[in-house]
CSV table of C-alpha atoms in Angstrom, one decimal:
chain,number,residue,atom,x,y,z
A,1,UNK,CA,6.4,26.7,22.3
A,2,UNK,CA,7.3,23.1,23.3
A,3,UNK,CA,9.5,23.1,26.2
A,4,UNK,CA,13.5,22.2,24.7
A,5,UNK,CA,13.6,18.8,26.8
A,6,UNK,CA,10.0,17.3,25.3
A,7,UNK,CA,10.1,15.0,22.3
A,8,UNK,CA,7.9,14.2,19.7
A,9,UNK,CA,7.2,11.0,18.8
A,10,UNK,CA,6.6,9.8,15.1
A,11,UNK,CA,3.1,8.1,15.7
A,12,UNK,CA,0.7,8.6,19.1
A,13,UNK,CA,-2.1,6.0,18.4
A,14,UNK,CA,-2.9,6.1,21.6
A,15,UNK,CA,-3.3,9.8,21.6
A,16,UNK,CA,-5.3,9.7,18.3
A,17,UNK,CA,-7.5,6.8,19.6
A,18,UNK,CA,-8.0,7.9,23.3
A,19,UNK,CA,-10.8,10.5,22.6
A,20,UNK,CA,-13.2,7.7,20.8
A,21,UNK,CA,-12.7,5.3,24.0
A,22,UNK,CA,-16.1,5.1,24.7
A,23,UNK,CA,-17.1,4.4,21.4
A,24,UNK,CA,-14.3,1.7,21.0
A,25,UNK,CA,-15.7,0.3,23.8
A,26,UNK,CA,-19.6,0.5,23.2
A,27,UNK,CA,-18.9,-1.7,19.7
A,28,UNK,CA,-16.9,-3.9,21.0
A,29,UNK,CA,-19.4,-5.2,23.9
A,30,UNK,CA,-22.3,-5.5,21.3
A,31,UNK,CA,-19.4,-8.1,18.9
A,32,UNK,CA,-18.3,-10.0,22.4
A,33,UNK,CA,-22.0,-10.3,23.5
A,34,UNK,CA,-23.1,-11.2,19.8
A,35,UNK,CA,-20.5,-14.0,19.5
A,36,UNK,CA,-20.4,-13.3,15.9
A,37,UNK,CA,-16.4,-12.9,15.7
A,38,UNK,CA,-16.6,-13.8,12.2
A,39,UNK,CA,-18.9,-12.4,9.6
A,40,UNK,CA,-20.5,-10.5,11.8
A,41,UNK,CA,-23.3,-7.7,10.7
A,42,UNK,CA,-20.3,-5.1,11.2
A,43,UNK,CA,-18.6,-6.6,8.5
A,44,UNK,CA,-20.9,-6.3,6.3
A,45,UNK,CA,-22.1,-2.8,7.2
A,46,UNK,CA,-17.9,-1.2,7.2
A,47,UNK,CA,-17.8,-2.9,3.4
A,48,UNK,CA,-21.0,-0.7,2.6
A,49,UNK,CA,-19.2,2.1,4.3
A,50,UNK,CA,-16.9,2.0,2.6
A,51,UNK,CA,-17.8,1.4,-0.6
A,52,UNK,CA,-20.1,4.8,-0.3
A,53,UNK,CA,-16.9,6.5,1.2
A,54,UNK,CA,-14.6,5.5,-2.4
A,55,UNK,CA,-17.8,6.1,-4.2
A,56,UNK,CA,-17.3,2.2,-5.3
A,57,UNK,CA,-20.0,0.0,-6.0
A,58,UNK,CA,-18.7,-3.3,-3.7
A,59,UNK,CA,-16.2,-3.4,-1.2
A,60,UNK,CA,-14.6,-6.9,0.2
A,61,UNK,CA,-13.3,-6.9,3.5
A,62,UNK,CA,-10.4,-9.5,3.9
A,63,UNK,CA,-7.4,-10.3,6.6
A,64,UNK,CA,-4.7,-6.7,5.4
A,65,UNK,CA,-4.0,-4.5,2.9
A,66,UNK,CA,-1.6,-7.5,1.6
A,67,UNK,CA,-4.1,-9.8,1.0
A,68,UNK,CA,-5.9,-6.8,-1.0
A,69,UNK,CA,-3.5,-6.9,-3.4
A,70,UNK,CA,-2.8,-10.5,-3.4
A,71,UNK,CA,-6.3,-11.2,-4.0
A,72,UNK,CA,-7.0,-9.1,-6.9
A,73,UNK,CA,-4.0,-11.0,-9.1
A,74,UNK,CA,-5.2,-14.0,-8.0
A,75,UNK,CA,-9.3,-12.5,-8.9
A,76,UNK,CA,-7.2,-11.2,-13.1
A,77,UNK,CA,-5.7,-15.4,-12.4
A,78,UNK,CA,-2.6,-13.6,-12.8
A,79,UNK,CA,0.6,-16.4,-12.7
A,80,UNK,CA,3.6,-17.5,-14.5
A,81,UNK,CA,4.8,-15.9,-17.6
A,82,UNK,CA,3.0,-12.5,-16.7
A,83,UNK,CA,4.4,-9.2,-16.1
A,84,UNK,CA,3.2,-6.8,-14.0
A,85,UNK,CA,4.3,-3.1,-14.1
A,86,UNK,CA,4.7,-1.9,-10.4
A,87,UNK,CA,7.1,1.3,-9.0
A,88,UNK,CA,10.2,0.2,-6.9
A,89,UNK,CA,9.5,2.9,-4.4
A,90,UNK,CA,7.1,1.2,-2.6
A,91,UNK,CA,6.3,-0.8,0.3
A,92,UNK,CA,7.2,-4.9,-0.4
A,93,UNK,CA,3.4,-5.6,-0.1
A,94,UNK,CA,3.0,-3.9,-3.2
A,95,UNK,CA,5.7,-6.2,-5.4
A,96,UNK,CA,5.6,-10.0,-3.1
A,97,UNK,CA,1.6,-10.1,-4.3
A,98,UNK,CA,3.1,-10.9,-7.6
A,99,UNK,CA,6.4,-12.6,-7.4
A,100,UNK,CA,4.1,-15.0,-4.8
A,101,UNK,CA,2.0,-15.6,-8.2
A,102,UNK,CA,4.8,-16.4,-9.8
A,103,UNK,CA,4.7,-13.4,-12.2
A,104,UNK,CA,7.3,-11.1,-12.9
A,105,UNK,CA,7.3,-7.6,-11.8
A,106,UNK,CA,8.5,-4.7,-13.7
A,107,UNK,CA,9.5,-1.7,-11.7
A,108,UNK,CA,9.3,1.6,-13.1
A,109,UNK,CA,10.6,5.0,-11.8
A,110,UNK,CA,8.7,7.8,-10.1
A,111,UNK,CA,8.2,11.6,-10.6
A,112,UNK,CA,10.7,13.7,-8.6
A,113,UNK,CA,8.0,16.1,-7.5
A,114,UNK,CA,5.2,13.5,-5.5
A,115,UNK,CA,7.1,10.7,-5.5
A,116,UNK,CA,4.3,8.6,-7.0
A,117,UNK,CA,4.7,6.3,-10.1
A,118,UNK,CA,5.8,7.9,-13.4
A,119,UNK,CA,2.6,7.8,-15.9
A,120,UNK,CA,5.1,7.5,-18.9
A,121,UNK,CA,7.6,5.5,-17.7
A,122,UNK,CA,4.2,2.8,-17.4
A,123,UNK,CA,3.6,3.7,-20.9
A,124,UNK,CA,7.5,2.7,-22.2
A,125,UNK,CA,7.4,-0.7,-20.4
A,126,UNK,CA,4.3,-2.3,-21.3
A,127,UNK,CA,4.7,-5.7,-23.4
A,128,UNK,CA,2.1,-8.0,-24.8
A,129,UNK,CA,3.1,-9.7,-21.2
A,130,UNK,CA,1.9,-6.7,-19.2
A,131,UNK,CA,-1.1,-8.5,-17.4
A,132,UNK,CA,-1.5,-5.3,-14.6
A,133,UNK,CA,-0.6,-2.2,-13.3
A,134,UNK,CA,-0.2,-1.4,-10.2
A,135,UNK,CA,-0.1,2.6,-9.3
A,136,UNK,CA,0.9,3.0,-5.6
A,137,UNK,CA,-0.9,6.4,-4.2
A,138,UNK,CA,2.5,7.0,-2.2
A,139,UNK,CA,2.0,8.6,1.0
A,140,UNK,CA,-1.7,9.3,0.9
A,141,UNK,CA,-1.9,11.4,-2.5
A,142,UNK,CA,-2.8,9.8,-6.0
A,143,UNK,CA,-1.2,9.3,-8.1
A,144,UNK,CA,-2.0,10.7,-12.2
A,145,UNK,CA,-4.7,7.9,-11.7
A,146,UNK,CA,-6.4,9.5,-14.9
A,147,UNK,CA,-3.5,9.1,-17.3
A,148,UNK,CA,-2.4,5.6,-15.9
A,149,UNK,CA,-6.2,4.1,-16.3
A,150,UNK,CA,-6.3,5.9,-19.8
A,151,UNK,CA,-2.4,4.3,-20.9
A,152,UNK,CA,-3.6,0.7,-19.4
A,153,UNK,CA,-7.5,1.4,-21.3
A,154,UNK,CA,-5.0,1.5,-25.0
A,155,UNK,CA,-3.9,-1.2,-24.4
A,156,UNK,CA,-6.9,-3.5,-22.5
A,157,UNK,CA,-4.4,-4.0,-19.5
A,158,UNK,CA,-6.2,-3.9,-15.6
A,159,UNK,CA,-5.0,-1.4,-13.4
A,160,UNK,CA,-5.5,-2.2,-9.4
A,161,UNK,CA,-4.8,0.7,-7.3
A,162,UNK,CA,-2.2,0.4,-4.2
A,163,UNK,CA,-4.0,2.7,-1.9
A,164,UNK,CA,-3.3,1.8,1.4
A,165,UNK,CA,-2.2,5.1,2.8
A,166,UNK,CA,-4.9,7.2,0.6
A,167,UNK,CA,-8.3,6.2,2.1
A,168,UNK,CA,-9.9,9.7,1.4
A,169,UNK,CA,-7.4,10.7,-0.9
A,170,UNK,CA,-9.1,11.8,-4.1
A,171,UNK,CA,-8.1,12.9,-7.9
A,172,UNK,CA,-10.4,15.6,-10.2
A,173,UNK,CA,-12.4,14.9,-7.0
A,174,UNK,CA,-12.9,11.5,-7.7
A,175,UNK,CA,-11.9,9.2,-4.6
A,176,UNK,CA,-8.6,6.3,-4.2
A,177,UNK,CA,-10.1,3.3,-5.0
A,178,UNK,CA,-12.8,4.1,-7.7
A,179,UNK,CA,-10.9,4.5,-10.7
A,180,UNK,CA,-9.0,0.4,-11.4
A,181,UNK,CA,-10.4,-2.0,-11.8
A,182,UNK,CA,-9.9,-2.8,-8.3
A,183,UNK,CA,-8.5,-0.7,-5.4
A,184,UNK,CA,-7.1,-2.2,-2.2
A,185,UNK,CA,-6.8,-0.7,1.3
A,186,UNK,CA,-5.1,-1.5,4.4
A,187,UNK,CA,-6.4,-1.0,8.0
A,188,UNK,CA,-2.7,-1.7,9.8
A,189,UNK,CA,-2.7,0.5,12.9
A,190,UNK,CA,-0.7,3.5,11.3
A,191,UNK,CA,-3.1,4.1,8.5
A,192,UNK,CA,-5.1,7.0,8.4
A,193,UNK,CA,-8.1,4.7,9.0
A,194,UNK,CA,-6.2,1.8,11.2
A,195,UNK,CA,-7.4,-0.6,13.3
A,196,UNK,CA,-6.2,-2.7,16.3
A,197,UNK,CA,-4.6,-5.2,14.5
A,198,UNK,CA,-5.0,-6.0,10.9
A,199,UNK,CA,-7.5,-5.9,8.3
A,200,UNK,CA,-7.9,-4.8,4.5
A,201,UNK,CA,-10.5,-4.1,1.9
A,202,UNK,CA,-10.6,-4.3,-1.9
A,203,UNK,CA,-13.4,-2.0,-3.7
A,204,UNK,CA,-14.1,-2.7,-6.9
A,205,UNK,CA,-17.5,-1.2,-9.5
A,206,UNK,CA,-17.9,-4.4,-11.1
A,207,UNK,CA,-19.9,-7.2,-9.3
A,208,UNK,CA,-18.6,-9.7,-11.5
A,209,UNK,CA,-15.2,-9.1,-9.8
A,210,UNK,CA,-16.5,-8.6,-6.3
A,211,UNK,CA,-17.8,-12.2,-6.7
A,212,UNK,CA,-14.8,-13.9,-7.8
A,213,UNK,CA,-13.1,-12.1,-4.6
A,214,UNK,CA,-14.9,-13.3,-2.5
A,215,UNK,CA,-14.7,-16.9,-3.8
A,216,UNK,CA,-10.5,-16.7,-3.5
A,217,UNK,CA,-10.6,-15.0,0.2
A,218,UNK,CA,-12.8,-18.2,1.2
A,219,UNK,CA,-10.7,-20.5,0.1
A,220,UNK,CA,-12.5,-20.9,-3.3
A,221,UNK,CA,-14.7,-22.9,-1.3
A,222,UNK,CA,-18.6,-22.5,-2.7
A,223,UNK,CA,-20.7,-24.6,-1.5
A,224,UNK,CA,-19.1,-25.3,2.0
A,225,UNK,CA,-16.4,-27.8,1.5
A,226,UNK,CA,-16.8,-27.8,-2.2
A,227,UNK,CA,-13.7,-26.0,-3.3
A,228,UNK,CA,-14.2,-24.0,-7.4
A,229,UNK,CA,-10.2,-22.7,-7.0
A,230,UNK,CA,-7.6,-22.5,-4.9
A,231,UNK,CA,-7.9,-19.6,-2.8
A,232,UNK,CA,-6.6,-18.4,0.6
A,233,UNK,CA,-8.1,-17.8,4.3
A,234,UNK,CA,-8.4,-13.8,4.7
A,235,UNK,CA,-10.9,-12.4,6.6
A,236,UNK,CA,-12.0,-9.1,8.2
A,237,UNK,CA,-13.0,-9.8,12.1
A,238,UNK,CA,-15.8,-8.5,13.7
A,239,UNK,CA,-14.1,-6.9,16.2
A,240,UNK,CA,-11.7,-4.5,13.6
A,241,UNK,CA,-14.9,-4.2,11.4
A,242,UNK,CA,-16.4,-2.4,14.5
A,243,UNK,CA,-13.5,-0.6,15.5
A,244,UNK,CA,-13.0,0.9,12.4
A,245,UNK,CA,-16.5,1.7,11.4
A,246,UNK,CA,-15.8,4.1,14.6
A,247,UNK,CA,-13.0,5.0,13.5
A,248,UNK,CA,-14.5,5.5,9.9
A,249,UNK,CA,-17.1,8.1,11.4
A,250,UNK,CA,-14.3,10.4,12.6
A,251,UNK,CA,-12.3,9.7,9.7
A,252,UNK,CA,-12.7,13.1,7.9
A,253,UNK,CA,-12.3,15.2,10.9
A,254,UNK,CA,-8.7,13.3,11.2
A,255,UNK,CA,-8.0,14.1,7.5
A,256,UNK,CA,-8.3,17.7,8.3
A,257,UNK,CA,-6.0,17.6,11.1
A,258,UNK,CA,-3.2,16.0,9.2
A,259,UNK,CA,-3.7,18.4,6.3
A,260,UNK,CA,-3.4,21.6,8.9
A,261,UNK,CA,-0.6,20.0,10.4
A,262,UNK,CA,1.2,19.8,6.6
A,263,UNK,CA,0.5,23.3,6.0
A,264,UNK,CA,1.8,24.3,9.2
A,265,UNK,CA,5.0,22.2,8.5
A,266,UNK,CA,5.6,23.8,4.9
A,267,UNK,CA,5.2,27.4,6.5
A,268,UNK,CA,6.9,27.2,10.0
A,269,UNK,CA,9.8,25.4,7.6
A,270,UNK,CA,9.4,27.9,5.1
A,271,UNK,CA,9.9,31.0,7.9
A,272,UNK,CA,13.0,29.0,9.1
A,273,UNK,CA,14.9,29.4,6.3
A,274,UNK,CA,15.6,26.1,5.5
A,275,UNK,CA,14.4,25.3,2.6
A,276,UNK,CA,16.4,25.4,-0.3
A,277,UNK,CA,17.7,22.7,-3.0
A,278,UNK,CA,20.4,21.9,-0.8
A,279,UNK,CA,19.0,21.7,2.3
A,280,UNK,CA,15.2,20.8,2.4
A,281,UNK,CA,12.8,20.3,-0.3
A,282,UNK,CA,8.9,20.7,1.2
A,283,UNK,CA,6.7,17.8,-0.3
A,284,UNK,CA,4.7,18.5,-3.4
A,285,UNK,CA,1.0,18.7,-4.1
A,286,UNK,CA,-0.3,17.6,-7.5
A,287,UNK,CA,-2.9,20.6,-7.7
A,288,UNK,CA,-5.7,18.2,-9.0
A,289,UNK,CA,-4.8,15.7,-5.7
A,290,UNK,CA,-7.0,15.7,-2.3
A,291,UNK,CA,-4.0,14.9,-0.1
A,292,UNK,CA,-4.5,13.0,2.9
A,293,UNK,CA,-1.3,13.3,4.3
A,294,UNK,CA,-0.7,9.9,5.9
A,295,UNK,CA,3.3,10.7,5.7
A,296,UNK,CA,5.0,14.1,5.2
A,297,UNK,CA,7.7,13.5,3.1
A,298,UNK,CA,10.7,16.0,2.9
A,299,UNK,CA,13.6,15.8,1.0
A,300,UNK,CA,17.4,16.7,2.4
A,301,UNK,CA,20.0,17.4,-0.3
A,302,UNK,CA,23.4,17.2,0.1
A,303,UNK,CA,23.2,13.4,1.5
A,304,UNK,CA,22.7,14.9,4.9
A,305,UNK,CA,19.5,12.9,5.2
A,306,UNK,CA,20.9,10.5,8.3
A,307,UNK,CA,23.0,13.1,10.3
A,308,UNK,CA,19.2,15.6,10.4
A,309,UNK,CA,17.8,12.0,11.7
A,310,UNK,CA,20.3,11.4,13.7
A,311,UNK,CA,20.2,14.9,14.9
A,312,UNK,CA,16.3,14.8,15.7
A,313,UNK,CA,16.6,11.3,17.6
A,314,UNK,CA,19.4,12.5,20.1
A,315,UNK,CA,16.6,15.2,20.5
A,316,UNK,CA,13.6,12.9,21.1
A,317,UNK,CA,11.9,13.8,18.0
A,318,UNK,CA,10.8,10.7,16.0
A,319,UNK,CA,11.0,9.9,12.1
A,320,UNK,CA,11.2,7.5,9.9
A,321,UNK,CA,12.7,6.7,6.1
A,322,UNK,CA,10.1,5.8,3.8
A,323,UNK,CA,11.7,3.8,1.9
A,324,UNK,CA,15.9,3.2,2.6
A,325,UNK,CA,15.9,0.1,0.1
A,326,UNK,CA,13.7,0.1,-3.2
A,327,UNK,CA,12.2,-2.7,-4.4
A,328,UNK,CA,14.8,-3.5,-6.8
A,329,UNK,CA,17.5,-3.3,-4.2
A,330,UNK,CA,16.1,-5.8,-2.3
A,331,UNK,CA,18.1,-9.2,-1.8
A,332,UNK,CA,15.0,-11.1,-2.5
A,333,UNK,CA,14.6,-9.9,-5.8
A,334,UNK,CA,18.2,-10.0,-6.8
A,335,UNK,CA,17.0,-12.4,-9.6
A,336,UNK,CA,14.8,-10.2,-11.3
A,337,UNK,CA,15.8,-8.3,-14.3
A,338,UNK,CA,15.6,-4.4,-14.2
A,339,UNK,CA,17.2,-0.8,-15.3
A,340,UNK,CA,19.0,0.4,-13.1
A,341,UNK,CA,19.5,3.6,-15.7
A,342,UNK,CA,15.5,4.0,-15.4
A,343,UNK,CA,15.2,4.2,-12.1
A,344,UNK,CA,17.3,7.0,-11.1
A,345,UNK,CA,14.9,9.0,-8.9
A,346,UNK,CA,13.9,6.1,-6.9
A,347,UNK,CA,17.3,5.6,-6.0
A,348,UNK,CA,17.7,9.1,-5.8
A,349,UNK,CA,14.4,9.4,-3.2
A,350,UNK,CA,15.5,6.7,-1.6
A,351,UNK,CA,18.9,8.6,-0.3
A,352,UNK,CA,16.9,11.8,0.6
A,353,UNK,CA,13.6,11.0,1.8
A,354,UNK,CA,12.7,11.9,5.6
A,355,UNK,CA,9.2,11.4,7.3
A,356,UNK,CA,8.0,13.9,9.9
A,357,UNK,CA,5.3,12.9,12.5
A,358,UNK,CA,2.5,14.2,10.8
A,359,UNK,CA,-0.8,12.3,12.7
A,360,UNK,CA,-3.9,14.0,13.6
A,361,UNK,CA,-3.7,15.1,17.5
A,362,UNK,CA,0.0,16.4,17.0
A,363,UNK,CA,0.0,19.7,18.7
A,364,UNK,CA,1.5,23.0,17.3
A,365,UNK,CA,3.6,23.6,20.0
A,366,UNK,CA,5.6,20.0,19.0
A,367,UNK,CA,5.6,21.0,15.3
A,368,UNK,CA,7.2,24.2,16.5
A,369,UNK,CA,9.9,21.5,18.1
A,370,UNK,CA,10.1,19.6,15.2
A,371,UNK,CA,11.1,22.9,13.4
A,372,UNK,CA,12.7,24.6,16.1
A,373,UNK,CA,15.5,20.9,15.8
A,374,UNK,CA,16.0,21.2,12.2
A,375,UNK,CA,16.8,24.6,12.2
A,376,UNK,CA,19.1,23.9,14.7
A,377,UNK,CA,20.8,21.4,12.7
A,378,UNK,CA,21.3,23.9,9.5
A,379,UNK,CA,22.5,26.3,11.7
A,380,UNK,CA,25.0,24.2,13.6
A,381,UNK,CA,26.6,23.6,10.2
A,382,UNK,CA,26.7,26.5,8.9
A,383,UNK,CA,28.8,27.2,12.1
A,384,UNK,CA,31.0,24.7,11.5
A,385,UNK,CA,31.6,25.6,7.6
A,386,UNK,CA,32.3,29.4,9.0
A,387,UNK,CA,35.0,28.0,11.1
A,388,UNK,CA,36.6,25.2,8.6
């Protein structure tokens, strides 16, 4: 067990990153002594990567996960007077790429269960404006990728996949990434494959689409100077490119340890007595999901949510709310029009959701902590209730 006065922090990059040093270090001399910052070979090679990886035929690396999705409205010249169907539990990334087109999005509620986009509340809000879909796989699982690409086939409407925490993740054993008509990753530090700094991919099977990508991350500019469309500057460096085809290498290994690390979570919580509907809910697996596990999402009933995170911080033990203020709760987006009837469990979520450290190289013995602090925190209160 974890001595009482150790914490646990939420992320250890450091930690994760310290055993491939070397390696770091070894591709990062061969980009310094090549000179090739941009463009360089591993560029090229980490898009091939990971195009194999997401079973993809292209892959195009650009600046973050943002500009992934930002690029692949501006690749479907999506703009003013479109609508694009997006969940409100998300990251912003995920809703600015179209109100920066000057589209409209739609948000749409979530299952209860996995917390990912609802496939038939996509169905009930598609218009002859619907232009794209954009599924999130929340937390590093998929979402029902199979019936949201067979609702958006009906109906001839793009779907791009939101995968930035679900490189690896798979669904029916097909990867994040491969079914849309475009899938965009991001390499922010955190990910399950993260860099030092940013970076981003988009895959896509279509070369047609790969090519008009390109074009917009260059600035439209084909010939040199001679500009087709108005694009923007995003580019993957060299030196990310090498880091995370290191990092890449490793990457499944790293998957494992975060889905030991969940299992051990759901059955040290389970042997605590602690979960229950009004105390904590364990995270959900969709049984036809590979889950990688980039957060490990609990729920806590009884709007206690806070006072456990409060609890665990006094303790040392780090967490984080994924996400306090949905999409359509956000000031910037006051003007939009929306539901707020159909959205009840992402306002729900949004109230209960607590994140648990969950990254590879955490030990047991601070999992045992983690558990060892909640526990603590149920019992405490039942205490208290006993002597009200």
């Amino acid at each position: 067990m974890a001595n009482a006065t150790d914490g646990v922090p939420l992320l250890d990059v450091n930690r994760d990153n310290r055993p491939h040093r070397e390696e770091f270090l070894e591709a990062l001399t061969e980009v310094l002594d090549s000179g090739r910052f941009l463009f360089g070979p591993d560029v090229t090679a980490l898009e091939n990567e990971v195009a194999a990886y997401s079973q993809a035929e292209n892959a195009i690396g650009c600046a973050s996960g943002s500009d992934a999705l930002l690029l692949a409205l501006m690749a479907l010249e999506i703009g003013p007077g479109d609508e694009v169907i997006v969940p409100s539990f998300t990251f912003f990334a995920s809703v600015s790429c179209i109100t920066r087109l000057g589209a409209t999005p739609v948000f749409v509620d979530i299952c209860p269960d996995t917390f990912n986009v609802d496939p038939e509340a996509i169905r009930s809000e598609i218009t002859d404006r619907t232009r794209a879909i954009i599924p999130v796989h929340l937390f590093g699982q998929c979402a029902q990728i199979d019936r949201i690409c067979q609702i958006a086939g009906d109906h001839d409407i793009p779907v791009i996949e939101d995968a930035a925490q679900a490189i690896g993740a798979a669904y029916h054993s097909r990867p994040a990434g491969s079914w849309g008509k475009m899938g965009c990753f991001s390499f922010y530090p955190t990910k399950n494959l993260g860099g030092m700094g940013d970076g981003g991919m988009i895959t896509t099977g279509d070369a047609a689409t790969a090519d008009r990508l390109r074009l917009y991350a260059s600035h439209g500019m084909r010939p040199r100077y001679y500009h087709q469309v108005v694009g923007i500057n995003s580019r993957l460096d060299t030196f990310q490119a090498a880091v995370l085809r290191v990092k890449l290498r490793h990457l499944d290994k790293a998957v494992q340890d975060r889905r030991t690390n969940a299992e051990r979570y759901s059955r040290l919580l389970s042997e605590a007595n602690v979960v229950a509907a009004d105390q904590i809910v364990l995270p959900a697996t969709d049984p036809n999901a590979f889950h990688v596990w980039n957060q490990y999402a609990l729920r806590v009933g009884e709007g206690r949510r806070d006072a456990l995170r409060s609890h665990l911080s006094e303790r040392g033990i780090g967490s984080e709310v994924y996400y306090p203020v949905p999409m359509h709760e956000q000031q910037c987006f006051q003007d939009l029009e929306f539901d707020r009837d159909a959205l009840a469990e992402t306002e729900r979520a949004s109230k209960e959701v607590l994140n648990l450290p969950i990254f590879p190289s955490l030990t047991e013995a601070e999992q045992h902590r983690v558990v060892e602090s909640i526990s603590g925190f149920y019992a405490a209160g039942a205490r208290s209730a006993a002597a009200a």
